[in-house]
């Protein structure tokens, strides 16, 4: 099918969530198509860009991958300022990470930006045997808080491209 769209959109996207939930791994899966079993911890924040082609045109993501934010009581303004989308990641094998993910959602809600596309991502879906957070629990929370919800695996690539495509489609639709 021919791509007829000629929009060119840029969108800032910020990743939040507990240390070890898989934020960096999701970005590296998306940007490089790879997975690292022994991913080194991110220090501070890392920055990536990636362009996606969609039906309506192209979107260039500026991706801010945060780390260590849990030390601060609130999100540093530089992360959410001008952000079009926020992705809150938890690890399905850790109830703690889900609890902390919900804290990030509340923190984002406090910023009071109704245009921020927020996605709750339940990562490490390949580790079904170690699951602590049922799919329905994450999904219901997302529904109650009007968030998009996806279960992903940076390891198997399950739903990783879908995550960025869905955000991209929403974003380009706004323009
Ligand atoms: P971050 O602190 O949120 O950036 O988490 P990392 O991306 O550094 O990942 C923490 C650890 O979890 C690393 O050892 C990764 O290899 C591993 N990991 C990340 N995503 C997945 C996943 O989807 N499945 C599995 N099995 N391991 C993952
Ligand atoms: Mg990281």
PDB file of C-alpha atoms and ligand atoms in Angstrom:
ATOM      1  CA  UNK A   1       0.000   0.000   0.000  1.00  0.00           C
ATOM      2  CA  UNK A   2       1.361   3.400  -0.949  1.00  0.00           C
ATOM      3  CA  UNK A   3       2.255   5.771   1.827  1.00  0.00           C
ATOM      4  CA  UNK A   4       0.405   8.933   0.983  1.00  0.00           C
ATOM      5  CA  UNK A   5       0.854  10.849   4.209  1.00  0.00           C
ATOM      6  CA  UNK A   6       3.332  13.675   4.258  1.00  0.00           C
ATOM      7  CA  UNK A   7       3.114  14.851   7.814  1.00  0.00           C
ATOM      8  CA  UNK A   8       6.385  15.224   9.681  1.00  0.00           C
ATOM      9  CA  UNK A   9       5.921  15.185  13.400  1.00  0.00           C
ATOM     10  CA  UNK A  10       8.317  15.250  16.310  1.00  0.00           C
ATOM     11  CA  UNK A  11       7.357  13.926  19.733  1.00  0.00           C
ATOM     12  CA  UNK A  12       9.118  13.783  23.047  1.00  0.00           C
ATOM     13  CA  UNK A  13       8.529  10.563  24.926  1.00  0.00           C
ATOM     14  CA  UNK A  14       9.593   9.886  28.504  1.00  0.00           C
ATOM     15  CA  UNK A  15       9.988   6.463  30.128  1.00  0.00           C
ATOM     16  CA  UNK A  16       9.380   6.067  33.839  1.00  0.00           C
ATOM     17  CA  UNK A  17       9.277   3.187  36.242  1.00  0.00           C
ATOM     18  CA  UNK A  18      11.079   1.141  38.805  1.00  0.00           C
ATOM     19  CA  UNK A  19      14.752   0.335  38.371  1.00  0.00           C
ATOM     20  CA  UNK A  20      15.060  -2.992  36.587  1.00  0.00           C
ATOM     21  CA  UNK A  21      11.573  -2.942  35.063  1.00  0.00           C
ATOM     22  CA  UNK A  22      13.087  -2.920  31.591  1.00  0.00           C
ATOM     23  CA  UNK A  23      12.845   0.689  30.381  1.00  0.00           C
ATOM     24  CA  UNK A  24      16.259   0.726  28.715  1.00  0.00           C
ATOM     25  CA  UNK A  25      15.705  -2.750  27.294  1.00  0.00           C
ATOM     26  CA  UNK A  26      12.423  -1.692  25.663  1.00  0.00           C
ATOM     27  CA  UNK A  27      14.097   1.323  24.071  1.00  0.00           C
ATOM     28  CA  UNK A  28      17.047  -0.708  22.833  1.00  0.00           C
ATOM     29  CA  UNK A  29      14.696  -3.363  21.420  1.00  0.00           C
ATOM     30  CA  UNK A  30      12.831  -0.627  19.548  1.00  0.00           C
ATOM     31  CA  UNK A  31      15.820   1.424  18.423  1.00  0.00           C
ATOM     32  CA  UNK A  32      18.411  -1.294  17.795  1.00  0.00           C
ATOM     33  CA  UNK A  33      16.289  -4.450  17.532  1.00  0.00           C
ATOM     34  CA  UNK A  34      18.406  -6.118  20.184  1.00  0.00           C
ATOM     35  CA  UNK A  35      18.140  -7.424  23.716  1.00  0.00           C
ATOM     36  CA  UNK A  36      20.895  -7.591  26.314  1.00  0.00           C
ATOM     37  CA  UNK A  37      20.561 -10.170  29.085  1.00  0.00           C
ATOM     38  CA  UNK A  38      22.988  -8.188  31.228  1.00  0.00           C
ATOM     39  CA  UNK A  39      21.873  -4.684  30.473  1.00  0.00           C
ATOM     40  CA  UNK A  40      24.022  -2.182  32.360  1.00  0.00           C
ATOM     41  CA  UNK A  41      22.120   0.153  34.625  1.00  0.00           C
ATOM     42  CA  UNK A  42      21.403   3.533  33.207  1.00  0.00           C
ATOM     43  CA  UNK A  43      23.032   6.388  35.050  1.00  0.00           C
ATOM     44  CA  UNK A  44      21.033   9.589  35.130  1.00  0.00           C
ATOM     45  CA  UNK A  45      19.148   9.563  31.893  1.00  0.00           C
ATOM     46  CA  UNK A  46      19.810   8.371  28.376  1.00  0.00           C
ATOM     47  CA  UNK A  47      18.554   9.952  25.198  1.00  0.00           C
ATOM     48  CA  UNK A  48      17.613   8.201  21.963  1.00  0.00           C
ATOM     49  CA  UNK A  49      15.943   9.215  18.736  1.00  0.00           C
ATOM     50  CA  UNK A  50      14.052   7.015  16.312  1.00  0.00           C
ATOM     51  CA  UNK A  51      11.963   7.785  13.254  1.00  0.00           C
ATOM     52  CA  UNK A  52       8.848   5.754  12.461  1.00  0.00           C
ATOM     53  CA  UNK A  53       6.960   5.704   9.179  1.00  0.00           C
ATOM     54  CA  UNK A  54       3.216   5.674   9.590  1.00  0.00           C
ATOM     55  CA  UNK A  55       0.351   5.945   7.123  1.00  0.00           C
ATOM     56  CA  UNK A  56      -0.037   9.656   7.688  1.00  0.00           C
ATOM     57  CA  UNK A  57       3.665  10.464   7.520  1.00  0.00           C
ATOM     58  CA  UNK A  58       6.685  10.155   9.756  1.00  0.00           C
ATOM     59  CA  UNK A  59       7.194  10.730  13.429  1.00  0.00           C
ATOM     60  CA  UNK A  60      10.534  11.362  15.054  1.00  0.00           C
ATOM     61  CA  UNK A  61      10.621  10.261  18.660  1.00  0.00           C
ATOM     62  CA  UNK A  62      12.945  11.951  21.109  1.00  0.00           C
ATOM     63  CA  UNK A  63      13.087   9.317  23.825  1.00  0.00           C
ATOM     64  CA  UNK A  64      14.161  10.186  27.358  1.00  0.00           C
ATOM     65  CA  UNK A  65      15.016   7.051  29.283  1.00  0.00           C
ATOM     66  CA  UNK A  66      15.164   7.962  32.970  1.00  0.00           C
ATOM     67  CA  UNK A  67      16.962   6.262  35.833  1.00  0.00           C
ATOM     68  CA  UNK A  68      17.237   6.861  39.527  1.00  0.00           C
ATOM     69  CA  UNK A  69      14.243   9.188  39.559  1.00  0.00           C
ATOM     70  CA  UNK A  70      12.823   7.289  42.531  1.00  0.00           C
ATOM     71  CA  UNK A  71      15.372   9.105  44.698  1.00  0.00           C
ATOM     72  CA  UNK A  72      13.576  12.367  44.124  1.00  0.00           C
ATOM     73  CA  UNK A  73      10.111  12.972  45.444  1.00  0.00           C
ATOM     74  CA  UNK A  74       8.841  14.180  42.146  1.00  0.00           C
ATOM     75  CA  UNK A  75       9.717  14.045  38.526  1.00  0.00           C
ATOM     76  CA  UNK A  76      12.293  16.593  37.440  1.00  0.00           C
ATOM     77  CA  UNK A  77      10.487  19.105  35.200  1.00  0.00           C
ATOM     78  CA  UNK A  78      12.959  18.664  32.352  1.00  0.00           C
ATOM     79  CA  UNK A  79      11.598  15.160  31.788  1.00  0.00           C
ATOM     80  CA  UNK A  80       7.949  15.932  31.338  1.00  0.00           C
ATOM     81  CA  UNK A  81       8.207  19.476  29.982  1.00  0.00           C
ATOM     82  CA  UNK A  82       6.958  19.382  26.417  1.00  0.00           C
ATOM     83  CA  UNK A  83       6.504  15.622  26.493  1.00  0.00           C
ATOM     84  CA  UNK A  84       3.822  14.244  24.200  1.00  0.00           C
ATOM     85  CA  UNK A  85       3.834  10.788  25.738  1.00  0.00           C
ATOM     86  CA  UNK A  86       4.834   9.047  28.940  1.00  0.00           C
ATOM     87  CA  UNK A  87       5.424   5.323  29.219  1.00  0.00           C
ATOM     88  CA  UNK A  88       5.265   3.908  32.736  1.00  0.00           C
ATOM     89  CA  UNK A  89       6.898   0.495  32.880  1.00  0.00           C
ATOM     90  CA  UNK A  90       6.550  -2.233  35.485  1.00  0.00           C
ATOM     91  CA  UNK A  91       7.799  -5.795  35.649  1.00  0.00           C
ATOM     92  CA  UNK A  92       5.087  -8.492  35.821  1.00  0.00           C
ATOM     93  CA  UNK A  93       7.331 -10.565  38.113  1.00  0.00           C
ATOM     94  CA  UNK A  94       7.461  -7.792  40.743  1.00  0.00           C
ATOM     95  CA  UNK A  95       4.421  -6.522  42.625  1.00  0.00           C
ATOM     96  CA  UNK A  96       6.683  -3.787  44.070  1.00  0.00           C
ATOM     97  CA  UNK A  97       7.393  -2.502  40.595  1.00  0.00           C
ATOM     98  CA  UNK A  98       3.642  -2.325  39.903  1.00  0.00           C
ATOM     99  CA  UNK A  99       3.091  -0.348  43.116  1.00  0.00           C
ATOM    100  CA  UNK A 100       5.857   2.059  42.133  1.00  0.00           C
ATOM    101  CA  UNK A 101       4.479   2.272  38.601  1.00  0.00           C
ATOM    102  CA  UNK A 102       1.169   3.436  40.041  1.00  0.00           C
ATOM    103  CA  UNK A 103       3.043   6.131  41.975  1.00  0.00           C
ATOM    104  CA  UNK A 104       4.480   7.395  38.704  1.00  0.00           C
ATOM    105  CA  UNK A 105       1.032   7.481  37.185  1.00  0.00           C
ATOM    106  CA  UNK A 106      -0.206   9.619  40.073  1.00  0.00           C
ATOM    107  CA  UNK A 107       2.820  11.879  39.757  1.00  0.00           C
ATOM    108  CA  UNK A 108       2.045  12.381  36.066  1.00  0.00           C
ATOM    109  CA  UNK A 109      -1.595  13.086  36.886  1.00  0.00           C
ATOM    110  CA  UNK A 110      -0.401  15.786  39.280  1.00  0.00           C
ATOM    111  CA  UNK A 111       1.338  17.511  36.371  1.00  0.00           C
ATOM    112  CA  UNK A 112      -2.154  18.037  34.997  1.00  0.00           C
ATOM    113  CA  UNK A 113      -1.441  17.805  31.283  1.00  0.00           C
ATOM    114  CA  UNK A 114      -4.578  16.341  29.680  1.00  0.00           C
ATOM    115  CA  UNK A 115      -2.837  15.997  26.309  1.00  0.00           C
ATOM    116  CA  UNK A 116      -0.129  13.718  27.610  1.00  0.00           C
ATOM    117  CA  UNK A 117      -0.580  10.268  26.093  1.00  0.00           C
ATOM    118  CA  UNK A 118       0.162   7.896  28.956  1.00  0.00           C
ATOM    119  CA  UNK A 119       0.799   4.193  28.517  1.00  0.00           C
ATOM    120  CA  UNK A 120       1.089   1.609  31.248  1.00  0.00           C
ATOM    121  CA  UNK A 121       3.442  -1.141  30.147  1.00  0.00           C
ATOM    122  CA  UNK A 122       3.623  -4.534  31.840  1.00  0.00           C
ATOM    123  CA  UNK A 123       7.040  -5.797  30.775  1.00  0.00           C
ATOM    124  CA  UNK A 124       8.804  -9.191  30.994  1.00  0.00           C
ATOM    125  CA  UNK A 125       5.719 -11.008  29.753  1.00  0.00           C
ATOM    126  CA  UNK A 126       8.030 -13.866  28.748  1.00  0.00           C
ATOM    127  CA  UNK A 127       8.533 -14.681  32.450  1.00  0.00           C
ATOM    128  CA  UNK A 128       5.029 -16.100  32.887  1.00  0.00           C
ATOM    129  CA  UNK A 129       6.164 -18.687  35.452  1.00  0.00           C
ATOM    130  CA  UNK A 130       7.315 -15.911  37.791  1.00  0.00           C
ATOM    131  CA  UNK A 131       4.333 -13.647  37.299  1.00  0.00           C
ATOM    132  CA  UNK A 132       3.165 -11.673  40.368  1.00  0.00           C
ATOM    133  CA  UNK A 133       0.904  -9.144  38.658  1.00  0.00           C
ATOM    134  CA  UNK A 134      -2.006 -10.625  36.738  1.00  0.00           C
ATOM    135  CA  UNK A 135      -2.751  -9.149  33.353  1.00  0.00           C
ATOM    136  CA  UNK A 136      -6.288  -8.245  34.465  1.00  0.00           C
ATOM    137  CA  UNK A 137      -4.971  -6.264  37.449  1.00  0.00           C
ATOM    138  CA  UNK A 138      -2.801  -4.050  35.270  1.00  0.00           C
ATOM    139  CA  UNK A 139      -5.485  -3.735  32.639  1.00  0.00           C
ATOM    140  CA  UNK A 140      -8.168  -2.728  35.146  1.00  0.00           C
ATOM    141  CA  UNK A 141      -5.920  -0.112  36.750  1.00  0.00           C
ATOM    142  CA  UNK A 142      -5.158   1.299  33.302  1.00  0.00           C
ATOM    143  CA  UNK A 143      -8.842   1.409  32.426  1.00  0.00           C
ATOM    144  CA  UNK A 144      -9.752   3.165  35.680  1.00  0.00           C
ATOM    145  CA  UNK A 145      -7.070   5.775  34.994  1.00  0.00           C
ATOM    146  CA  UNK A 146      -7.678   6.089  31.249  1.00  0.00           C
ATOM    147  CA  UNK A 147      -4.265   4.837  30.261  1.00  0.00           C
ATOM    148  CA  UNK A 148      -3.317   2.755  27.289  1.00  0.00           C
ATOM    149  CA  UNK A 149      -2.143  -0.680  28.418  1.00  0.00           C
ATOM    150  CA  UNK A 150       0.142  -3.253  26.828  1.00  0.00           C
ATOM    151  CA  UNK A 151       1.987  -6.338  28.016  1.00  0.00           C
ATOM    152  CA  UNK A 152       5.418  -6.443  26.439  1.00  0.00           C
ATOM    153  CA  UNK A 153       8.642  -8.360  26.415  1.00  0.00           C
ATOM    154  CA  UNK A 154      11.864  -6.638  25.468  1.00  0.00           C
ATOM    155  CA  UNK A 155      13.362 -10.129  25.311  1.00  0.00           C
ATOM    156  CA  UNK A 156      10.984 -11.682  22.759  1.00  0.00           C
ATOM    157  CA  UNK A 157       9.979  -8.321  21.231  1.00  0.00           C
ATOM    158  CA  UNK A 158       6.309  -8.974  22.058  1.00  0.00           C
ATOM    159  CA  UNK A 159       4.319  -5.748  21.551  1.00  0.00           C
ATOM    160  CA  UNK A 160       7.408  -3.509  21.505  1.00  0.00           C
ATOM    161  CA  UNK A 161       6.929  -2.069  18.024  1.00  0.00           C
ATOM    162  CA  UNK A 162       3.175  -1.967  18.680  1.00  0.00           C
ATOM    163  CA  UNK A 163       3.815   0.233  21.716  1.00  0.00           C
ATOM    164  CA  UNK A 164       5.642   2.885  19.733  1.00  0.00           C
ATOM    165  CA  UNK A 165       3.325   2.598  16.717  1.00  0.00           C
ATOM    166  CA  UNK A 166       0.244   3.123  18.860  1.00  0.00           C
ATOM    167  CA  UNK A 167       1.760   6.198  20.472  1.00  0.00           C
ATOM    168  CA  UNK A 168       2.901   7.425  17.071  1.00  0.00           C
ATOM    169  CA  UNK A 169      -0.562   6.994  15.545  1.00  0.00           C
ATOM    170  CA  UNK A 170      -2.161   8.935  18.390  1.00  0.00           C
ATOM    171  CA  UNK A 171       0.402  11.688  18.149  1.00  0.00           C
ATOM    172  CA  UNK A 172       0.319  12.124  14.398  1.00  0.00           C
ATOM    173  CA  UNK A 173      -3.472  12.112  14.547  1.00  0.00           C
ATOM    174  CA  UNK A 174      -3.340  15.201  16.760  1.00  0.00           C
ATOM    175  CA  UNK A 175      -1.349  17.205  14.237  1.00  0.00           C
TER     176      UNK A 175
HETATM  177  P1  LIG B   1      15.637  -0.393  33.618  1.00  0.00           P
HETATM  178  O1  LIG B   1      16.358  -0.168  34.907  1.00  0.00           O
HETATM  179  O2  LIG B   1      14.154  -0.174  33.777  1.00  0.00           O
HETATM  180  O3  LIG B   1      16.198   0.401  32.480  1.00  0.00           O
HETATM  181  O4  LIG B   1      15.788  -1.953  33.250  1.00  0.00           O
HETATM  182  P2  LIG B   1      16.826  -2.634  32.228  1.00  0.00           P
HETATM  183  O5  LIG B   1      16.382  -2.401  30.827  1.00  0.00           O
HETATM  184  O6  LIG B   1      18.205  -2.233  32.590  1.00  0.00           O
HETATM  185  O7  LIG B   1      16.555  -4.181  32.547  1.00  0.00           O
HETATM  186  C1  LIG B   1      16.831  -4.748  33.817  1.00  0.00           C
HETATM  187  C2  LIG B   1      17.095  -6.246  33.645  1.00  0.00           C
HETATM  188  O8  LIG B   1      15.915  -6.912  33.191  1.00  0.00           O
HETATM  189  C3  LIG B   1      18.193  -6.574  32.613  1.00  0.00           C
HETATM  190  O9  LIG B   1      18.929  -7.682  33.067  1.00  0.00           O
HETATM  191  C4  LIG B   1      17.416  -6.956  31.362  1.00  0.00           C
HETATM  192  O10 LIG B   1      18.117  -7.837  30.544  1.00  0.00           O
HETATM  193  C5  LIG B   1      16.169  -7.604  31.968  1.00  0.00           C
HETATM  194  N1  LIG B   1      14.970  -7.447  31.126  1.00  0.00           N
HETATM  195  C6  LIG B   1      14.473  -6.297  30.625  1.00  0.00           C
HETATM  196  N2  LIG B   1      13.355  -6.526  29.907  1.00  0.00           N
HETATM  197  C7  LIG B   1      13.131  -7.865  29.968  1.00  0.00           C
HETATM  198  C8  LIG B   1      12.117  -8.731  29.434  1.00  0.00           C
HETATM  199  O11 LIG B   1      11.170  -8.321  28.746  1.00  0.00           O
HETATM  200  N3  LIG B   1      12.220 -10.074  29.736  1.00  0.00           N
HETATM  201  C9  LIG B   1      13.227 -10.566  30.494  1.00  0.00           C
HETATM  202  N4  LIG B   1      13.240 -11.883  30.714  1.00  0.00           N
HETATM  203  N5  LIG B   1      14.202  -9.788  31.014  1.00  0.00           N
HETATM  204  C10 LIG B   1      14.152  -8.451  30.755  1.00  0.00           C
HETATM  205 MG1  LIG B   2      17.686   1.834  32.480  1.00  0.00          MG
END
